[in-house]
Short mmCIF file of C-alpha atoms and ligand atoms in Angstrom, two decimals:
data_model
loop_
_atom_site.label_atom_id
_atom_site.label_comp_id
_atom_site.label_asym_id
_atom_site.label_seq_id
_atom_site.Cartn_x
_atom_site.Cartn_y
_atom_site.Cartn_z
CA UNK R 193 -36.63 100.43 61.25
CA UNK R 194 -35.25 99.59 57.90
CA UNK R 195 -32.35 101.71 56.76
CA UNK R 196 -31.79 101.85 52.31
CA UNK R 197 -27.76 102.60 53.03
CA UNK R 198 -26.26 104.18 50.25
CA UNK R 199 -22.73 105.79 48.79
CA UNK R 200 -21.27 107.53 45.79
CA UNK R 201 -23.92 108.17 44.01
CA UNK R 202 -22.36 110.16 41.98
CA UNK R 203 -24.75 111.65 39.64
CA UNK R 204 -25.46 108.37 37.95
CA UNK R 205 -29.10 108.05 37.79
CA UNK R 206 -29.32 105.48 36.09
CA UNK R 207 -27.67 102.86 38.60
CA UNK R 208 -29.94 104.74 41.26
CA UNK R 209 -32.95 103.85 39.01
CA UNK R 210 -31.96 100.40 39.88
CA UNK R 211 -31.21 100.43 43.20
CA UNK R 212 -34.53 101.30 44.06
CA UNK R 213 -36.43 99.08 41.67
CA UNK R 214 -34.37 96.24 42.85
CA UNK R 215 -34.13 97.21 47.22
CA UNK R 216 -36.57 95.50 49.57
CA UNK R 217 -39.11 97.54 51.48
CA UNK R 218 -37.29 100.00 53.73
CA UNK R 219 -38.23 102.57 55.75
CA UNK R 220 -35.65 105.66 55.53
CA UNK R 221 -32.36 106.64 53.49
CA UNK R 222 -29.11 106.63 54.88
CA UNK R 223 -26.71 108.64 52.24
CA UNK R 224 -22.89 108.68 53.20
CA UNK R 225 -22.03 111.00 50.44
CA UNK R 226 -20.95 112.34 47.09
CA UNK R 227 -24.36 112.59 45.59
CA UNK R 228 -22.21 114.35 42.55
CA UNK R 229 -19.04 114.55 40.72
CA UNK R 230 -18.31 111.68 37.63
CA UNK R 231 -21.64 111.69 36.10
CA UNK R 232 -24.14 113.95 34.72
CA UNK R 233 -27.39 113.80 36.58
CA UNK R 234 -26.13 115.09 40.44
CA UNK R 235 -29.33 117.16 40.15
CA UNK R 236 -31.75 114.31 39.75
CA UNK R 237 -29.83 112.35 42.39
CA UNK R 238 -29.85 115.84 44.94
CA UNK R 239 -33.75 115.83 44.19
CA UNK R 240 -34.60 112.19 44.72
CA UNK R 241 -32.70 112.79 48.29
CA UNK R 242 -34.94 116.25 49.36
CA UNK R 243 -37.67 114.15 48.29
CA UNK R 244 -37.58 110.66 50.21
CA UNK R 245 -35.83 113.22 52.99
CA UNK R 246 -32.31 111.09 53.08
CA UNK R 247 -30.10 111.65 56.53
CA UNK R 248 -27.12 112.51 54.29
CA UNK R 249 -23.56 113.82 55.20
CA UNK R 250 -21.31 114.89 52.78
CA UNK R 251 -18.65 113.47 50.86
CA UNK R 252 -15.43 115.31 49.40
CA UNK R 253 -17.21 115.60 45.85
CA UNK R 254 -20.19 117.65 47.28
CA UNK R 255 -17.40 119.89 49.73
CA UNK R 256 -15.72 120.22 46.48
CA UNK R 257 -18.85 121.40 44.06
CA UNK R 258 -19.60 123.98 47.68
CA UNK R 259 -15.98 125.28 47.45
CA UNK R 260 -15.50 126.08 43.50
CA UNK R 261 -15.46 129.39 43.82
CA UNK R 262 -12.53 128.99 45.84
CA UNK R 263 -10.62 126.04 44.02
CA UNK R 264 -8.44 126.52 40.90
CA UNK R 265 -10.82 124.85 38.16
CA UNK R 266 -8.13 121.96 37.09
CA UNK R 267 -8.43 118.42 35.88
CA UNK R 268 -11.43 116.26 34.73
CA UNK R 269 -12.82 115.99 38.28
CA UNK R 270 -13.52 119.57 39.43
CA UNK R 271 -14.35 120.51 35.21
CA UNK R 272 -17.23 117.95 35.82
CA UNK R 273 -18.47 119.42 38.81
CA UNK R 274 -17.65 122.95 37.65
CA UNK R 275 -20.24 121.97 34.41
CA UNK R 276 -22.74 120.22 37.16
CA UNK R 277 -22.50 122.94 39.35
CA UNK R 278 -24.03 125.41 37.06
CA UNK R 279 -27.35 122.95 36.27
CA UNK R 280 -28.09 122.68 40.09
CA UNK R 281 -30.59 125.24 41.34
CA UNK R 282 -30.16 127.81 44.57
CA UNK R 283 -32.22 124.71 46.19
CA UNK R 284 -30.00 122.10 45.19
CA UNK R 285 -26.79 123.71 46.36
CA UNK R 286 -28.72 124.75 49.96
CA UNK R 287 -29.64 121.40 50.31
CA UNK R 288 -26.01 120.01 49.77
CA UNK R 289 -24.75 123.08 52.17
CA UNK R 290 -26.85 121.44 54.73
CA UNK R 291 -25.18 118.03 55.00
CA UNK R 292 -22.87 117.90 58.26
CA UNK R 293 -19.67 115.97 57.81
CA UNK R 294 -21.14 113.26 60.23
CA UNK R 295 -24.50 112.07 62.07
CA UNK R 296 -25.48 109.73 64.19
CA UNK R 297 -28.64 107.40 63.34
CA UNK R 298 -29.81 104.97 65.73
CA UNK R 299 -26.41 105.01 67.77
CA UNK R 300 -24.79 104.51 63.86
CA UNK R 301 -22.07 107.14 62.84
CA UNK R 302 -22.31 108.19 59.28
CA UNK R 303 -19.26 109.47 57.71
CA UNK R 304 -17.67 109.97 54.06
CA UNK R 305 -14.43 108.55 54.69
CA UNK R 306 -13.92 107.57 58.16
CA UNK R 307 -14.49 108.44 61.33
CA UNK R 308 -11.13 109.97 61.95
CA UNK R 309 -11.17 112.16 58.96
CA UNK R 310 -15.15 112.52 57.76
CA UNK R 311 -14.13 113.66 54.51
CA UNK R 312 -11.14 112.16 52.94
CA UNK R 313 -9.78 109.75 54.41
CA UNK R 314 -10.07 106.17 52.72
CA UNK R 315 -10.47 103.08 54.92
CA UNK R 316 -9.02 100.97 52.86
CA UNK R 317 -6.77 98.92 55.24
CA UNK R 318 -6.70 97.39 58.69
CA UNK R 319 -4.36 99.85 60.24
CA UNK R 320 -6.38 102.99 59.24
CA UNK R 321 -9.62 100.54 60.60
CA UNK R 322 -7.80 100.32 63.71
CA UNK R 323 -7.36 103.89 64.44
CA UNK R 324 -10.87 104.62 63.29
CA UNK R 325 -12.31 102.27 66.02
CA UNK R 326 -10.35 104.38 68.29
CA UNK R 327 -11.46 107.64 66.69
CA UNK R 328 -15.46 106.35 67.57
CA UNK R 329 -17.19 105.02 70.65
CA UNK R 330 -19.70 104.28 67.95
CA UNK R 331 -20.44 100.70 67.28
CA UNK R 332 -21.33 100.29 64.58
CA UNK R 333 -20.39 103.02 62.04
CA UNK R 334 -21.56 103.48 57.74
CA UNK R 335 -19.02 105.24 55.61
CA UNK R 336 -18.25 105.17 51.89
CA UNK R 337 -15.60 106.86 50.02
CA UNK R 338 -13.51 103.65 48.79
CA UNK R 339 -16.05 102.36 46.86
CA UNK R 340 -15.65 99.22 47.92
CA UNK R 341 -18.59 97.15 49.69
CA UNK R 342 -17.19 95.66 52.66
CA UNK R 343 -17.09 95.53 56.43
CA UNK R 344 -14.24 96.03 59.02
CA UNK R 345 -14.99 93.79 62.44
CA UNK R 346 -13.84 94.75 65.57
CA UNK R 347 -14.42 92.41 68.69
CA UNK R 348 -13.95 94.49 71.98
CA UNK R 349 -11.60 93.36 74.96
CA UNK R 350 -8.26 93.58 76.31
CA UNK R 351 -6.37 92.19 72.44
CA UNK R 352 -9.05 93.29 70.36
CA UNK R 353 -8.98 91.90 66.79
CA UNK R 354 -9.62 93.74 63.44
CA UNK R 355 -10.43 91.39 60.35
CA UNK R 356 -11.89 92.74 56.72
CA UNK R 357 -14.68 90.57 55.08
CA UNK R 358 -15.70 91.86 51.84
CA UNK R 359 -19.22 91.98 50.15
CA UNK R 360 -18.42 92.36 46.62
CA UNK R 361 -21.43 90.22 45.19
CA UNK R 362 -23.83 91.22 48.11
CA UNK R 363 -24.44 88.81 51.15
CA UNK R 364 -25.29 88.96 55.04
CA UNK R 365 -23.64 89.99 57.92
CA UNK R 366 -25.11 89.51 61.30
CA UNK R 367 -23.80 91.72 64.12
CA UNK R 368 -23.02 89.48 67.04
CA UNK R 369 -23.03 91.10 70.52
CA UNK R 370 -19.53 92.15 70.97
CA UNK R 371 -18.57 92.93 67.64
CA UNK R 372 -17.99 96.68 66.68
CA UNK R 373 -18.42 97.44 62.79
CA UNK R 374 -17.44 99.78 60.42
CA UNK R 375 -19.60 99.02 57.04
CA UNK R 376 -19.27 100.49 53.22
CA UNK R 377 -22.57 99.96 51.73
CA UNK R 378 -20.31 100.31 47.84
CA UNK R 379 -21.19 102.77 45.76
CA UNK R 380 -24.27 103.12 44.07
CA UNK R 381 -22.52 104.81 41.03
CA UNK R 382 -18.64 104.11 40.28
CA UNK R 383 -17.98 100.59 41.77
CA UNK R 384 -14.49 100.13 42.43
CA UNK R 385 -14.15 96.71 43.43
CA UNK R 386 -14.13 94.87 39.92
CA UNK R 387 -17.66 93.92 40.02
CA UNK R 388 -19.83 96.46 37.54
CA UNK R 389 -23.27 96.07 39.17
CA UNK R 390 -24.48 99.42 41.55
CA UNK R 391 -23.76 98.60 45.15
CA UNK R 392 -26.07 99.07 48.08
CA UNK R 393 -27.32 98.30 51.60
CA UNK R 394 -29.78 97.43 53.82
CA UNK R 395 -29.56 97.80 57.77
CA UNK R 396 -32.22 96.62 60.24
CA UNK R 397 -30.82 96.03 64.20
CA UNK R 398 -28.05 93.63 63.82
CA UNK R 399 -28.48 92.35 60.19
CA UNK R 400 -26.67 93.96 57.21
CA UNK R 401 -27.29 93.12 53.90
CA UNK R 402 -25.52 93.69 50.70
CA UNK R 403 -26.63 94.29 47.08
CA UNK R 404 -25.32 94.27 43.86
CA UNK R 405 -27.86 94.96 40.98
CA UNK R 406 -26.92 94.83 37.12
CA UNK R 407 -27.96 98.30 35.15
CA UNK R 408 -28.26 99.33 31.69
CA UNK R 409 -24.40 100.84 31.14
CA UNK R 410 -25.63 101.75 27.42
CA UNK R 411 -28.09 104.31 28.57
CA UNK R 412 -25.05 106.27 31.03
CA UNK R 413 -22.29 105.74 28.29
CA UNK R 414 -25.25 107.47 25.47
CA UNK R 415 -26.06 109.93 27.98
CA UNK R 416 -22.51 110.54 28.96
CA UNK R 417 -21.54 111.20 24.95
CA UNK R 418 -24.83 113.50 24.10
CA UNK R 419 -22.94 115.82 27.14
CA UNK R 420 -19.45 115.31 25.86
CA UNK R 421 -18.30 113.94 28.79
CA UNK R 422 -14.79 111.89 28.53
CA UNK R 423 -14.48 108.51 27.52
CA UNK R 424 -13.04 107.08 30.61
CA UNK R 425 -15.72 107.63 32.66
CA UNK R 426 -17.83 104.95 31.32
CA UNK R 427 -14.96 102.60 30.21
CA UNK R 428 -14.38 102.00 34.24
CA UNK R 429 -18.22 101.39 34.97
CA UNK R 430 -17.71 98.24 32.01
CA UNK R 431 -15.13 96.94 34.61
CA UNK R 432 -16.17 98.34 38.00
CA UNK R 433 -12.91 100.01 38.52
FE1 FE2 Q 1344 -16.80 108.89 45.86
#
């Protein structure tokens, strides 16, 4: 089975567009959260997943969008999904209330942040990989959240070692035996890790691969004026920060 392994979407449809005119064949969608928040098309992006029938689990943008009614309304983050919130249909938000805050595929964990702390926690470091080795019996484990392609590499036994090998202009990583893995795919919509280009995977057995695909950043940046949507939210996609 071929796994399409994607993160942070983040309503950007038009780095989606991309992704999927530029991935191999694959067989299923693996989604590891926040389909919205940033950018203005969450509801394209929420029907593209009902309709290719992603394994998704949610990220702390979509728990965020759920819990409005309950959060105070402050800041550019929760005003942008506040003003995507109200263009998403009954369907939309039933299908986002759906996601768990993990799932296993094929023995893989899929998580947001890590496996510790689904939702928010950013693996970002070895000593939070360390503890979320020891928060999984998983092997091998997907999560996004840091936007950040990359994989943390754990080899089992009595010293076991962590090491961090980014993927920031796509590349292959090939599972040996004894080697546990925790994986970021990047992020389809808001790269974070300096390279502009949407981020995204593809998992088969023991092979991962990494993407990076080039998009039209004009058409998001017109799209994101014509809604009125603040400046700085296409200045960092010109940088990938
Ligand atoms: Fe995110």
């Amino acid at each position: 089975m071929r796994y399409l392994v994607l993160s942070d979407i983040h309503g950007n449809w038009p780095a989606l567009e991309a992704v999927l005119q530029a991935a191999p064949p694959f067989d299923r969608v693996l989604f590891l959260g926040d389909a919205v928040g940033y950018y203005p098309d969450g509801d394209r992006v929420l029907d593209w997943l009902m309709e290719v029938g992603a394994e998704c689990v949610l990220g702390n943008h979509d728990a965020w969008l759920l819990a409005l009614d309950r959060l105070p309304v402050e800041g550019a983050v929760l005003e942008i999904l506040a003003w995507q919130r109200d263009r998403l249909s009954p369907e939309h938000l039933a299908f986002l209330g759906s996601w768990p805050w993990q799932k296993e595929v094929e023995g893989a964990l899929l998580v947001h942040g890590s496996p510790c702390d689904p939702l928010l926690e950013y693996l970002d470091d070895l000593e939070p990989a360390r503890q979320a080795f020891a928060c999984t019996e998983a092997r091998l484990a997907f999560h996004g959240h840091t936007h950040l392609a990359g994989a943390f590499l754990q080899l089992s036994g009595p010293r076991p070692w962590v090491r961090y090998q980014a993927f920031r202009q796509g590349g292959e990583l090939l599972l040996p035996p004894k080697v546990r893995a925790l994986i970021n795919p990047g992020s389809v919509g808001q790269p974070r890790d300096g390279v502009p280009g949407a981020a995204f995977a593809l998992w088969e057995g023991e092979r991962v691969e990494f993407f990076r695909v080039a998009y039209p950043l004009e058409k998001v940046e017109a799209r994101l004026r014509e809604e009125g949507f603040p400046p700085w939210l296409w200045e960092r996609l010109r940088v990938g920060e």
